Amino acid sequence: MPLIHNLGFPRIGAQRELKFALESYWRGESTDEALEETAAGLRSLHWQQQQELDLVPVGDFSLYDQVLDMSFTLGNLPARIRTLAGSELENYFRLARGRAPQDPKNQDIAAGELTKWFDSNYHYIVPEFDANTRFQLDPSRLLSQVVEARTQGINAKPVIIGPLTYLRLGKARDGSDRLRLLPQLLKEYKALLEALQATGVEWVQIDEPILVTELEPQWQRAFPQTYHELRGTGLKLLLATYFGELQENLQLACELPVDGLHIDTINGRDEISKVIDWLPIHKVLSLGIINGRNIWKSDLNGLLDWLEPIAKRLQERLWLAPSCSLLHVPVDLSTETLIAPDVRDWLAFAVQKLDELQTIACALRHGREPFADALANNAAAITARNTSPKTQSPVVRQAMAQVEPGMASRQSPFATRATLQQESLALPLYPTTSIGSFPQTPAIRQARKRFRQGQLSDCEYEHFLKEEIRDCLQRQEAIGLDVLVHGESERNDMVEYFSEHLEGYIRSENGWVQSYGSRCVKPPILFGDVSRPTSMTVAWAAYAQSQTLKPVKGMLTGPVTMLNWSFVRDDQPRAQTCLQLALAVREEVLDLEREGIKLIQIDEAALREGLPLRRSQWEGYLEWAVECFRLSANGVADATQIHTHMCYSEFNDIMAAIATLDADVITIETSRSDMELLDAFDEFAYPNSIGPGVYDIHSPNIPEVAHMVQLMNKAAQRIPAARLWVNPDCGLKTRQWEEVAPALINMVQAALLLRQKAT
Ligand code: GLN
Ligand code: ZN
């Protein structure tokens, strides 16, 4: 005792091998066999990296997404896919991406919807249901992986998504009740468990993370029913929850007829003593003690202090694991060479986290003595981090202490500001603009790469970027946009760029985390107090403004988005870290204003996704998130126009909070839903200006003038024309000029027609 296990391992590969194999396969440059060979190689490597564990997860590997895998296992494919010819792999990618690789007819089909996996930055393919959904089990993928693992000498613990989480995460297109599908779904689950049992495995991990969310009574009631139904297969079930506290579902979770319960103690440590009291004594309690969502070393001595008495009490009933699947962290710290050694010593990626787990288990088994060295090293790293001057800057602390409420408010109400801004900007009705980025051409990417590799000097790179900015401005002028941007050619990523200019951040080389499918992100690591040594964007914005008579909009990433898209320190509340980011952005905003930039956009693409899983906690989050945005933006004079941008428009539930940001203009995504998303504005009179995106930048299609006019007319039914802007729904960096130029020309044409009609 205690037994150690893992809930899931990152599958993309330490060097993103799976990504490259997938993309080559999708381009038609490699075969099914080659893809499968890479996949099998990665699985095998990952099992080896986990071989010290008593139980190793199997079935957590996926070519695209584990929820999509579950849909295939359960035979829950939408009719539009089921009726198509082709191999299972082709259909798998059709549903994932909207097209099959090497499809001779290049037949496009609507891809499954992508949505965020709980509060993480991982996205899954939403299962589709309707009243007629019929399941049909196909356990072959899972069974063959179990056999594969067992032949390699791995003690496999298959991992599946629980039936209730699976149903809950899906959508019923016809509005029917998903729970009505439960009885037939359970038949398939039961058959799946029986098939797994036949392979000789002892335990199956069944993930039901919806237990950490607020559930309606019928969903709560479905839990005991479900797990009674799944009994009697001879397999032992470990029911896993993670990402939050169980709260009102605690007793329910403890009493389910399963053989073990896994709980995330990073988020739910306060509940553990209650769980120990409630959990029947024949059940295993698996404690998720290593944070699977961040990259910090654990305090092993602190954990042992807490765990030793628990281990004594529970004996072999105690299991230990990371808090959740390690899917959410990068693979291996040992490949990082650029991180300053002191900070590097504070970090742990997936492989290192499993080492920590093992040390803890060994120290619980044999006492701390034999592991004194490892524990002392760990203690030294924890102390070094806690006392490092890099994490505690007196200047930053002082600036935080000097924040006063007035700093977050504009001087005058919107109406007054709007008049002053109009005097200064003299914009037409329905002004046109973009969201900031323009196509990142191969030339731009290559120049950035050469600059990073030292093949381009500072001067040469600066010269290159200035030429790009000029070119971008000329194109925008030719298109006829009213408010121009510099195009963001210097940025690879809207968060990474700023993190590289701020103190308190480091960048990893290979710290990739899967976002969806083959797409990976490399969140920068925010380890210490944040400050801004020099301006980050002013030179580019000022240069751009010097090259045109039209107004240029400055472009920044907001504090909440910086926070939500970084790995952030865990030694202070997120709100405090966000405040530091807000103060840094505020300085940049004021510098831009000083340099004559009259419009400044502060993007908050990730504000909504920071919402806690439980609604009861939304208010607390929104309060500080909104305050941080306001602090970053609202120090400007009345005549300076603040824009913000959000890549979604499910605003109904947070509209009031959005309005209190008090941005002069907000641009949002609405085109894909034909402005239906603006329904929110029926119930809530949004007070300031708004640019409902009329051009879906996610599609290569060129939007038609009439369509955009129609969309804006719909918008004008809800928001007075005087407060409407015309713009695409997001940045254009992933598009090509051949698409962007005609699309924006049409958009400008649409604005002209709207103006004519209005006068
Ligand atoms: N200004 C950014 C851009 O145009 C905004 C990106 C985003 O919202 N995701 O690319
Ligand atoms: Zn966007």
Coordinates of C-alpha atoms in Angstrom, one line a residue, residues 138-372:
D138 CA -18.0 -1.9 -31.1
P139 CA -15.5 -2.6 -28.5
S140 CA -12.7 -3.5 -30.9
R141 CA -10.6 -0.4 -30.4
L142 CA -10.5 -0.7 -26.7
L143 CA -10.1 -4.5 -26.7
S144 CA -7.2 -4.4 -29.1
Q145 CA -5.4 -1.7 -27.0
V146 CA -5.9 -3.8 -23.9
V147 CA -4.4 -6.8 -25.6
E148 CA -1.6 -4.7 -27.0
A149 CA -0.8 -3.4 -23.5
R150 CA -1.0 -6.8 -21.9
T151 CA 1.3 -8.4 -24.5
Q152 CA 3.8 -5.6 -23.6
G153 CA 3.6 -6.7 -19.9
I154 CA 1.5 -3.7 -18.9
N155 CA -1.0 -4.0 -16.1
A156 CA -3.8 -2.4 -18.0
K157 CA -6.6 -0.5 -16.5
P158 CA -9.0 0.4 -19.3
V159 CA -10.4 3.9 -19.1
I160 CA -13.9 4.8 -20.4
I161 CA -16.2 7.7 -20.1
G162 CA -19.1 6.9 -17.9
P163 CA -22.6 6.7 -19.4
L164 CA -24.0 9.7 -17.6
T165 CA -21.1 12.0 -18.4
Y166 CA -21.3 10.8 -22.0
L167 CA -25.0 11.6 -22.3
R168 CA -24.6 14.9 -20.5
L169 CA -21.8 16.1 -22.7
G170 CA -23.8 15.4 -25.8
K171 CA -26.6 17.3 -27.4
A172 CA -30.1 16.2 -28.4
R173 CA -30.6 17.9 -31.7
D174 CA -34.4 17.5 -31.5
G175 CA -34.5 18.7 -27.9
S176 CA -35.5 15.2 -26.7
D177 CA -34.6 14.1 -23.2
R178 CA -31.2 12.4 -23.3
L179 CA -31.9 10.4 -20.2
R180 CA -34.5 8.5 -22.1
L181 CA -31.6 6.9 -24.0
L182 CA -30.1 5.6 -20.8
P183 CA -31.6 2.1 -20.6
Q184 CA -30.4 1.1 -24.1
L185 CA -27.1 2.8 -23.5
L186 CA -26.6 0.8 -20.4
K187 CA -27.0 -2.4 -22.3
E188 CA -24.1 -1.5 -24.5
Y189 CA -22.0 -0.4 -21.5
K190 CA -22.7 -3.7 -19.8
A191 CA -21.7 -5.6 -22.9
L192 CA -18.6 -3.5 -23.1
L193 CA -17.6 -4.3 -19.5
E194 CA -18.2 -8.0 -20.1
A195 CA -16.0 -7.8 -23.1
L196 CA -13.3 -6.1 -21.1
Q197 CA -13.7 -8.6 -18.3
A198 CA -13.0 -11.4 -20.8
T199 CA -9.6 -9.9 -21.6
G200 CA -8.5 -10.6 -18.0
V201 CA -8.3 -7.1 -16.7
E202 CA -9.3 -6.6 -13.1
W203 CA -10.2 -2.9 -12.9
V204 CA -11.9 -0.4 -15.2
Q205 CA -11.8 3.3 -14.7
I206 CA -15.1 4.9 -15.5
D207 CA -15.0 8.7 -15.6
E208 CA -18.0 10.6 -14.3
P209 CA -16.7 14.2 -13.9
I210 CA -20.2 15.6 -14.2
L211 CA -20.4 14.8 -10.5
V212 CA -18.5 17.9 -9.8
T213 CA -21.2 20.1 -11.5
E214 CA -24.6 21.1 -10.5
L215 CA -27.0 18.3 -11.5
E216 CA -30.8 18.4 -11.7
P217 CA -32.6 15.8 -9.5
Q218 CA -33.3 13.5 -12.4
W219 CA -29.6 13.3 -13.3
Q220 CA -28.7 12.7 -9.7
R221 CA -31.2 9.9 -9.5
A222 CA -29.9 8.4 -12.7
F223 CA -26.5 7.7 -10.9
P224 CA -27.6 4.9 -8.5
Q225 CA -29.8 3.4 -11.2
T226 CA -27.0 3.3 -13.7
Y227 CA -24.4 1.8 -11.5
H228 CA -26.7 -0.8 -10.1
E229 CA -27.3 -1.8 -13.7
L230 CA -23.6 -2.1 -14.4
R231 CA -22.9 -4.4 -11.6
G232 CA -22.2 -8.1 -11.8
T233 CA -19.8 -8.2 -14.7
G234 CA -17.0 -9.5 -12.5
L235 CA -15.0 -6.4 -13.2
K236 CA -14.1 -3.8 -10.5
L237 CA -15.2 -0.3 -11.3
L238 CA -13.2 2.7 -10.2
L239 CA -15.5 5.7 -10.6
A240 CA -13.4 8.8 -11.3
T241 CA -14.4 12.4 -10.7
Y242 CA -12.1 15.4 -11.2
F243 CA -11.9 19.2 -11.7
G244 CA -13.8 20.2 -8.7
E245 CA -15.5 19.4 -5.4
L246 CA -18.4 17.0 -5.2
Q247 CA -20.3 19.2 -2.7
E248 CA -24.0 18.2 -2.8
N249 CA -23.1 15.1 -4.9
L250 CA -20.7 13.8 -2.3
Q251 CA -22.9 11.4 -0.5
L252 CA -24.3 10.2 -3.8
A253 CA -20.8 9.5 -5.2
C254 CA -19.8 7.7 -2.0
E255 CA -22.8 5.4 -2.0
L256 CA -22.7 4.3 -5.7
P257 CA -22.4 0.6 -6.0
V258 CA -18.9 0.6 -7.4
D259 CA -15.6 -0.7 -6.0
G260 CA -13.6 2.5 -5.8
L261 CA -13.9 6.2 -6.0
H262 CA -11.3 8.6 -7.3
I263 CA -11.4 12.2 -6.1
D264 CA -9.4 15.3 -7.2
T265 CA -7.9 16.5 -4.0
I266 CA -6.3 19.5 -5.6
N267 CA -9.7 21.0 -5.9
G268 CA -11.5 19.1 -3.2
R269 CA -9.1 18.5 -0.4
D270 CA -11.4 19.9 2.2
E271 CA -14.0 17.2 1.3
I272 CA -11.7 14.3 1.9
S273 CA -12.4 13.7 5.5
K274 CA -16.1 13.6 4.8
V275 CA -15.5 11.2 2.0
I276 CA -13.5 8.9 4.2
D277 CA -16.4 9.0 6.7
W278 CA -19.0 8.3 4.0
L279 CA -17.2 5.7 1.9
P280 CA -18.2 2.1 2.7
I281 CA -15.3 0.2 4.0
H282 CA -15.1 -2.3 1.2
K283 CA -14.4 0.5 -1.3
V284 CA -11.1 1.8 -2.5
L285 CA -10.4 5.5 -2.2
S286 CA -8.2 6.9 -4.9
L287 CA -6.8 10.3 -4.0
G288 CA -5.7 12.6 -6.9
I289 CA -2.9 14.3 -5.1
I290 CA -0.6 15.5 -8.0
N291 CA -2.1 18.4 -9.9
G292 CA -2.9 17.3 -13.4
R293 CA -3.7 20.8 -14.6
N294 CA -0.6 22.7 -13.9
I295 CA 3.2 22.4 -14.2
W296 CA 4.4 23.0 -10.7
K297 CA 6.3 20.6 -8.6
S298 CA 4.3 19.2 -5.7
D299 CA 5.3 19.8 -2.1
L300 CA 6.1 16.1 -1.3
N301 CA 6.8 16.6 2.4
G302 CA 3.6 18.6 2.8
L303 CA 1.7 15.8 1.0
L304 CA 3.3 13.2 3.2
D305 CA 2.3 15.1 6.4
W306 CA -1.3 15.0 5.2
L307 CA -1.3 11.5 3.8
E308 CA 0.5 9.5 6.4
P309 CA -2.4 9.4 8.9
I310 CA -4.8 8.7 6.0
A311 CA -2.7 5.8 4.8
K312 CA -2.6 4.4 8.3
R313 CA -6.3 4.5 8.5
L314 CA -7.2 3.2 5.0
Q315 CA -4.3 0.8 4.5
E316 CA -4.7 -1.0 1.2
R317 CA -7.9 0.8 0.5
L318 CA -5.9 3.9 -0.3
W319 CA -4.8 4.5 -3.9
L320 CA -2.9 7.5 -5.2
A321 CA -2.9 9.2 -8.6
P322 CA -2.7 12.6 -10.3
S323 CA -5.8 14.7 -9.8
C324 CA -7.0 14.1 -13.4
S325 CA -5.7 12.8 -16.7
L326 CA -2.3 14.3 -17.5
L327 CA -3.6 15.2 -20.9
H328 CA -3.6 18.8 -19.7
V329 CA 0.1 19.1 -19.1
P330 CA 3.2 18.8 -21.4
V331 CA 5.0 15.5 -21.5
D332 CA 8.5 15.8 -20.3
L333 CA 10.5 18.6 -18.6
S334 CA 13.8 16.9 -19.4
T335 CA 13.7 18.2 -23.0
E336 CA 13.6 21.8 -21.9
T337 CA 17.0 23.6 -22.2
L338 CA 16.1 27.2 -22.3
I339 CA 14.3 27.7 -19.0
A340 CA 16.4 29.4 -16.3
P341 CA 17.7 26.6 -14.0
D342 CA 16.2 28.1 -10.9
V343 CA 12.7 28.3 -12.3
R344 CA 13.1 25.0 -14.1
D345 CA 13.7 23.4 -10.7
W346 CA 10.1 24.4 -9.6
L347 CA 8.5 22.6 -12.5
A348 CA 7.1 19.1 -13.2
F349 CA 5.6 17.9 -16.5
A350 CA 3.7 14.6 -16.9
V351 CA 6.7 12.3 -16.6
Q352 CA 8.0 14.2 -13.5
K353 CA 4.6 14.2 -12.0
L354 CA 4.5 10.4 -12.1
D355 CA 8.0 10.3 -10.5
E356 CA 6.5 12.4 -7.7
L357 CA 3.7 10.0 -7.3
Q358 CA 6.1 7.2 -7.0
T359 CA 8.2 8.9 -4.4
I360 CA 5.2 9.6 -2.3
A361 CA 4.0 6.0 -2.5
C362 CA 7.4 4.7 -1.7
A363 CA 7.8 7.0 1.3
L364 CA 4.4 5.8 2.6
R365 CA 5.3 2.2 2.1
H366 CA 8.8 2.3 3.6
G367 CA 8.9 5.5 5.6
R368 CA 10.5 8.7 4.6
E369 CA 14.1 7.7 5.6
P370 CA 15.2 5.8 2.5
F371 CA 14.0 8.7 0.4
A372 CA 15.5 11.4 2.5

